[in-house]
GROMACS .gro file of C-alpha atoms in nm:
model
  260
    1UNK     CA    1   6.024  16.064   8.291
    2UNK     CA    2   5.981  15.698   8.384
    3UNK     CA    3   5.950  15.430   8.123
    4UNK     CA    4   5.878  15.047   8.163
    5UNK     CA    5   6.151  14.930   7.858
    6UNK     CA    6   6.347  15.246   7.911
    7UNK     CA    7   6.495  15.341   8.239
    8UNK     CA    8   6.561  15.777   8.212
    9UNK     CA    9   6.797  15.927   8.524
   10UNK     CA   10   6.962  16.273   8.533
   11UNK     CA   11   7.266  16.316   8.813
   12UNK     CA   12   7.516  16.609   8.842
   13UNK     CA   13   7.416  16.724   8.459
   14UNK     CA   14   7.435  16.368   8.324
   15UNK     CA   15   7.141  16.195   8.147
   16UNK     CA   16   7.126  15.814   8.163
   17UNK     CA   17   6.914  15.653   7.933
   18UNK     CA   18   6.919  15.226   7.974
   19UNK     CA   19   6.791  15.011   7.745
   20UNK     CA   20   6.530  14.797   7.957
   21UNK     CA   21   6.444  14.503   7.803
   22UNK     CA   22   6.720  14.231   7.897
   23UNK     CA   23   6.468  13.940   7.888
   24UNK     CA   24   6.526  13.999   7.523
   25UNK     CA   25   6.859  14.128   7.541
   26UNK     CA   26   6.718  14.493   7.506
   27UNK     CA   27   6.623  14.427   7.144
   28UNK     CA   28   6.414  14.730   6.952
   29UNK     CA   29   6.052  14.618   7.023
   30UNK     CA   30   5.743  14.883   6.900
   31UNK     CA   31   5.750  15.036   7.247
   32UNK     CA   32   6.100  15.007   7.334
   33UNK     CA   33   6.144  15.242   7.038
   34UNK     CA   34   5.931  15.462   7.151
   35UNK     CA   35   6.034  15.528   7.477
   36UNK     CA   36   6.404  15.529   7.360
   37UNK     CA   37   6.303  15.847   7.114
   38UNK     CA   38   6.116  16.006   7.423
   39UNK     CA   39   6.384  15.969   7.631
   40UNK     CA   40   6.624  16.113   7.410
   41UNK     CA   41   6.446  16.405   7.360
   42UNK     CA   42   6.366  16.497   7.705
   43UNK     CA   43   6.764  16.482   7.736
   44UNK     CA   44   6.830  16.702   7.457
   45UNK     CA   45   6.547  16.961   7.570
   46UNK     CA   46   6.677  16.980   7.957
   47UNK     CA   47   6.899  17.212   7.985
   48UNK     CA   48   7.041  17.096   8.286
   49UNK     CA   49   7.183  16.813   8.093
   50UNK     CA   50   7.521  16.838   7.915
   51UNK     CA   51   7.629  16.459   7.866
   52UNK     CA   52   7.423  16.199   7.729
   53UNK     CA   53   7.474  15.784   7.874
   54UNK     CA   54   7.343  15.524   7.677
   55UNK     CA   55   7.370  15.173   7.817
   56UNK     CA   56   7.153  14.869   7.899
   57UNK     CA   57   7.072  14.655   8.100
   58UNK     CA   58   7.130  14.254   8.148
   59UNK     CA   59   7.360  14.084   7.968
   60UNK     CA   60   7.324  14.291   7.638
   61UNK     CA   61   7.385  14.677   7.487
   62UNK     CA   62   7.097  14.557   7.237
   63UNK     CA   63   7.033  14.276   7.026
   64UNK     CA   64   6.918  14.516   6.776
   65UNK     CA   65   6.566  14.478   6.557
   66UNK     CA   66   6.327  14.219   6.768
   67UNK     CA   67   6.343  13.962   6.541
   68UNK     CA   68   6.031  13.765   6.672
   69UNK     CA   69   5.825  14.046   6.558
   70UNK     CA   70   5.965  14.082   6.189
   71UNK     CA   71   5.689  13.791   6.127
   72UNK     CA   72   5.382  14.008   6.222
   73UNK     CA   73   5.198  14.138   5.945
   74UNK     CA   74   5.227  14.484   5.869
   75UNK     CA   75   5.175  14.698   5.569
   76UNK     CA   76   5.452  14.857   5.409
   77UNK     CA   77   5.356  15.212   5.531
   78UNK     CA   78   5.375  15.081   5.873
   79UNK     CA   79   5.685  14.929   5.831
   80UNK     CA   80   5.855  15.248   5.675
   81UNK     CA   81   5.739  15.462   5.925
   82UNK     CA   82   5.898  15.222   6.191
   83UNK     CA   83   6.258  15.256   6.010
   84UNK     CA   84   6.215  15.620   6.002
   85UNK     CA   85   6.142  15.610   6.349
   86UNK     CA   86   6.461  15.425   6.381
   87UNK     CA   87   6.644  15.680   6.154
   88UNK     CA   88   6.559  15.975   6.330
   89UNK     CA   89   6.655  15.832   6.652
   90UNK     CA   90   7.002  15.771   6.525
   91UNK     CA   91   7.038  16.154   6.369
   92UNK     CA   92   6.899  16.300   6.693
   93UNK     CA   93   7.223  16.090   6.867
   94UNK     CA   94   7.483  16.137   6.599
   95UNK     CA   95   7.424  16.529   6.547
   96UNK     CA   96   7.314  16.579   6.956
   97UNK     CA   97   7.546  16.944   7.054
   98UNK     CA   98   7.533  16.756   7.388
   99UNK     CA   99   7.824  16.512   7.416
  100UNK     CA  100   7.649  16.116   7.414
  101UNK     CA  101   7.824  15.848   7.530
  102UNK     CA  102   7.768  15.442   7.497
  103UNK     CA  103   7.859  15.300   7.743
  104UNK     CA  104   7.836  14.926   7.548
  105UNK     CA  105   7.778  14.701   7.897
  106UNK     CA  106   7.706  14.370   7.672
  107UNK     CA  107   7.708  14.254   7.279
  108UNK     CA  108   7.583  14.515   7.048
  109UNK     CA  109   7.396  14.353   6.733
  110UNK     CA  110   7.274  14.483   6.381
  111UNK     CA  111   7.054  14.849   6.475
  112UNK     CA  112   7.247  14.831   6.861
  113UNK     CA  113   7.583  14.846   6.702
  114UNK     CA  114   7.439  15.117   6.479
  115UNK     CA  115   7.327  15.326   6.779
  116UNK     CA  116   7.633  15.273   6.963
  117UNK     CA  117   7.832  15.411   6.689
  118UNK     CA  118   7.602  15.719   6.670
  119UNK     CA  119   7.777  15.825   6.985
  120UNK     CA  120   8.040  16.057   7.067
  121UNK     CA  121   8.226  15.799   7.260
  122UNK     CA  122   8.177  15.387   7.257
  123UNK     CA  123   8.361  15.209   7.548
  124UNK     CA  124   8.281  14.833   7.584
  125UNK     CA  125   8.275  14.618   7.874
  126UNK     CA  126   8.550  14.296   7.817
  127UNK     CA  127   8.243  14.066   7.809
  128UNK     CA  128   8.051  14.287   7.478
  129UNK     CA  129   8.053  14.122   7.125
  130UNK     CA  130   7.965  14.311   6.831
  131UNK     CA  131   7.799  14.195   6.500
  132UNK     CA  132   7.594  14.301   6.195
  133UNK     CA  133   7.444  13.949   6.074
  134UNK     CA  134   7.136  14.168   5.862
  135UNK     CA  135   7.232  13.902   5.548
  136UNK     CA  136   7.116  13.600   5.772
  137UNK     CA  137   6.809  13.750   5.733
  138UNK     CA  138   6.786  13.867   5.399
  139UNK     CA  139   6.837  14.248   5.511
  140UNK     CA  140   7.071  14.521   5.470
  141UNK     CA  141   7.223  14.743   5.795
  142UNK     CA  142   7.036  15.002   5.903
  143UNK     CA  143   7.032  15.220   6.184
  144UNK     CA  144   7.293  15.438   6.013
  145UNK     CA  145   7.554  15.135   5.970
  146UNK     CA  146   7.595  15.191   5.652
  147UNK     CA  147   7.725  15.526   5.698
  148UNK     CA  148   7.875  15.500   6.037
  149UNK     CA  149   8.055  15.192   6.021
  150UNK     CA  150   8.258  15.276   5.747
  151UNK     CA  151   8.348  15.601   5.866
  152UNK     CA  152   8.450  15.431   6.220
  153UNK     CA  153   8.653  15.099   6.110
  154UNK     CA  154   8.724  15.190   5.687
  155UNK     CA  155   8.529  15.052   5.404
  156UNK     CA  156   8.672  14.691   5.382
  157UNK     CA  157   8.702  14.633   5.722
  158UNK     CA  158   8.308  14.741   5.737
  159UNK     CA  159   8.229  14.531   5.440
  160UNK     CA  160   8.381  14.226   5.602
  161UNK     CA  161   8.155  14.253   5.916
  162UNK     CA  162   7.852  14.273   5.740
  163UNK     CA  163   7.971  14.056   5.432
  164UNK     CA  164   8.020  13.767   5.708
  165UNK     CA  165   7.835  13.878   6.002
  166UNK     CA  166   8.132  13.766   6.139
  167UNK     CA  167   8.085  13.802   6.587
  168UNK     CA  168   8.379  14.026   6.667
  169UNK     CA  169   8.514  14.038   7.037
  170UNK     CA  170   8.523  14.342   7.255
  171UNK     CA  171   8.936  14.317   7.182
  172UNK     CA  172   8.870  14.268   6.846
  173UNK     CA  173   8.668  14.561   6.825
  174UNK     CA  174   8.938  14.787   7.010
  175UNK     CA  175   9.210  14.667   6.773
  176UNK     CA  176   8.997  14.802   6.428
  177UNK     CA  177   8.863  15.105   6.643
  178UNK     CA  178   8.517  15.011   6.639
  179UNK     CA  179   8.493  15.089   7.004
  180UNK     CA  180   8.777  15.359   7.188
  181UNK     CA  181   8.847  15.188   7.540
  182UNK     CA  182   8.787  14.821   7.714
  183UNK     CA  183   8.720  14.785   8.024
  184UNK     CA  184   8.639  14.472   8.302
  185UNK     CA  185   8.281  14.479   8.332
  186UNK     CA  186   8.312  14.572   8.665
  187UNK     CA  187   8.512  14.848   8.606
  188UNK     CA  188   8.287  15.019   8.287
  189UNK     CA  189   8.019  15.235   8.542
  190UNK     CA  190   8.294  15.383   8.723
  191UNK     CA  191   8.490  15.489   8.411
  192UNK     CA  192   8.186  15.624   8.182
  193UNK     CA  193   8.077  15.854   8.431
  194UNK     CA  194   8.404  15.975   8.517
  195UNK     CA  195   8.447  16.062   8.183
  196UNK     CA  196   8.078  16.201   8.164
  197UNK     CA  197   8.129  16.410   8.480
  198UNK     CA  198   8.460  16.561   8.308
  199UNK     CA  199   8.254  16.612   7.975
  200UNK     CA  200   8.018  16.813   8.186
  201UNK     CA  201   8.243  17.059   8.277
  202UNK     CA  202   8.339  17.141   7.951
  203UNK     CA  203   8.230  17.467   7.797
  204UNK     CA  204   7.895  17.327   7.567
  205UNK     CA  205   7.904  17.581   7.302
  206UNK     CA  206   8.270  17.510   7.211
  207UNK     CA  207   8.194  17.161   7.250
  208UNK     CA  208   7.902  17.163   7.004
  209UNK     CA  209   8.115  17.314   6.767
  210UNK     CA  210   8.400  17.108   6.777
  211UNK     CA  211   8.208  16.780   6.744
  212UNK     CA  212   7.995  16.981   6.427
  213UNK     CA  213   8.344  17.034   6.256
  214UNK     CA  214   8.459  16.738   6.316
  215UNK     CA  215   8.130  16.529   6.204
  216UNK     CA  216   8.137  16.787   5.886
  217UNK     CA  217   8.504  16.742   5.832
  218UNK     CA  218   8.437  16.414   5.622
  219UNK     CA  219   8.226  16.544   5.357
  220UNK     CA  220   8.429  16.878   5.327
  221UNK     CA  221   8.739  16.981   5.145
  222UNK     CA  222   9.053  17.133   5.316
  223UNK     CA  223   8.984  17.482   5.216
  224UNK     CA  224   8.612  17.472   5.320
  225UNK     CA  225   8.725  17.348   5.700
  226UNK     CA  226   8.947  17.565   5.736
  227UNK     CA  227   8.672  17.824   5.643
  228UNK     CA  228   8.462  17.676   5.888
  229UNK     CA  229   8.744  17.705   6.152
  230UNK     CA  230   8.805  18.056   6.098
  231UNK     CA  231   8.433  18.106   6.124
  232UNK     CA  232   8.351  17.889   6.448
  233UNK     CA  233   8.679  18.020   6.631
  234UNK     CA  234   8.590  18.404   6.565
  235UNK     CA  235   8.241  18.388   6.687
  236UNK     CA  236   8.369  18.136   7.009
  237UNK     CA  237   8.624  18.428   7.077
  238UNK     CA  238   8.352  18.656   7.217
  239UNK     CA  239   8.176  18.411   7.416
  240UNK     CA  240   8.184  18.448   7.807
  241UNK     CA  241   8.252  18.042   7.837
  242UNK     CA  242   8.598  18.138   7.650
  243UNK     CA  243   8.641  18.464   7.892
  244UNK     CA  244   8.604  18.246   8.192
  245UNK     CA  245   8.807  17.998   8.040
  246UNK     CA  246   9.110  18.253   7.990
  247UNK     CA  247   9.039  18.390   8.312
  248UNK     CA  248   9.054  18.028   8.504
  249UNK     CA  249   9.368  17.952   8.347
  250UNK     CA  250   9.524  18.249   8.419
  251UNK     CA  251   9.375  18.287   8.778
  252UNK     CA  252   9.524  17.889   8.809
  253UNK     CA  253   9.128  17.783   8.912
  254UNK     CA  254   8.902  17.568   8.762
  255UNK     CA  255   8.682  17.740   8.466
  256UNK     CA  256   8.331  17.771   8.526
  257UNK     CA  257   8.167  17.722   8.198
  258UNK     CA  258   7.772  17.863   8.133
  259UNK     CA  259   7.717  17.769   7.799
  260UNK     CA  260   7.725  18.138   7.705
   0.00000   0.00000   0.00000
């Protein structure tokens, strides 16, 4: 698929989709939204894709909501229906069985920072900044931030970000876990889709249900995840993917995983 504010690319089982919209630091226009959720789901429907790149391009991740437009008039139907656009975009990321990566190339503001975090993985480029300033505006986070920043930096740690809308560096971030790896900006291309290619190889069904038990983990109780281990492990026991697996490492090759 080819968009005009989304760029879409699929190499060696790995999806790209790039933000396109750096005149305005890739912020969430109408169509930009649009072509974000198509692109998304062409990636999850092809099943010659097994990793999932986010990224932009310019100077910025994405600014987040396009500001400039928050002063057209719209009615309030129209307006809800554009969050739930928003919402559903950042489900279809956070609970993707294909592993999605951001691969944060420049700052990451308000509903970026929220789509970032839907990911898998978030590794930053040394020049990326990352803030939630919604109160400057008279709004609360969305695009999931109030549910995944929390979980990825700990309730008062999220509260001060978007208590302050404080601008935290791409060090800063490391050091609270907000993002898992900096990079030099140079360096970030080469190192996401190293990682993606390796991601590729891995056996998807297993993967799927790892990242489900972890994701479920936090609303769960210890007895009920280790119900769900038991549960996931015996049906992943009779799967060829774990056969070859087995067979690789005994045969001292490398596995070649199906996704059966």
């Amino acid at each position: 698929m080819h968009g005009k504010y989304v760029l879409y690319e699929v190499q060696d089982n790995v999806a790209t989709i790039a933000l396109n919209r750096p005149e305005a630091m890739n912020a969430l226009s109408s169509n930009l939204s649009a072509e974000f959720i198509s692109a998304v789901e062409a990636a999850m429907s092809d099943d010659e894709v097994r990793v999932i790149v986010l990224t932009g391009k310019g100077r910025a991740f994405c600014a987040g909501g396009d500001v400039k437009a928050f002063t057209q008039q719209i009615t309030v139907a129209e307006r809800h229906d554009g969050m739930l656009k928003l919402a559903r975009l950042v489900l279809k990321l956070a609970e993707s069985p294909k592993p999605v990566i951001s691969a944060v190339n420049g700052d990451a503001i308000g509903a970026g920072l929220g789509i970032a975090l839907a990911a898998d993985l978030v590794v930053s480029a040394e020049s990326a900044r990352f803030s939630v300033p919604f109160l400057r505006i008279g709004l609360v986070g969305d695009a999931g931030l109030n549910y995944l920043l929390p979980r990825q930096v700990g309730l008062a740690r999220a509260k001060q970000m978007m208590f302050t809308g404080e601008m935290l560096s791409a060090e800063e971030a490391l050091k609270i876990g907000l993002v898992s790896k900096v990079l030099p900006d140079s360096e970030l291309a080469e190192y996401v889709y190293k990682t993606a290619a390796e991601f590729a190889g891995k056996p998807p069904r297993a993967y799927a249900a790892m990242k489900r038990l972890l994701n479920n983990s936090l609303n769960m109780t210890l007895p009920e995840a280790l119900d769900c281990e038991a549960s996931t492990q015996t049906v992943l026991f009779n799967t060829e993917d774990r056969m070859e697996g087995v067979a690789a490492f005994l045969e001292k090759r490398r596995p070649r995983f199906t996704g059966k």
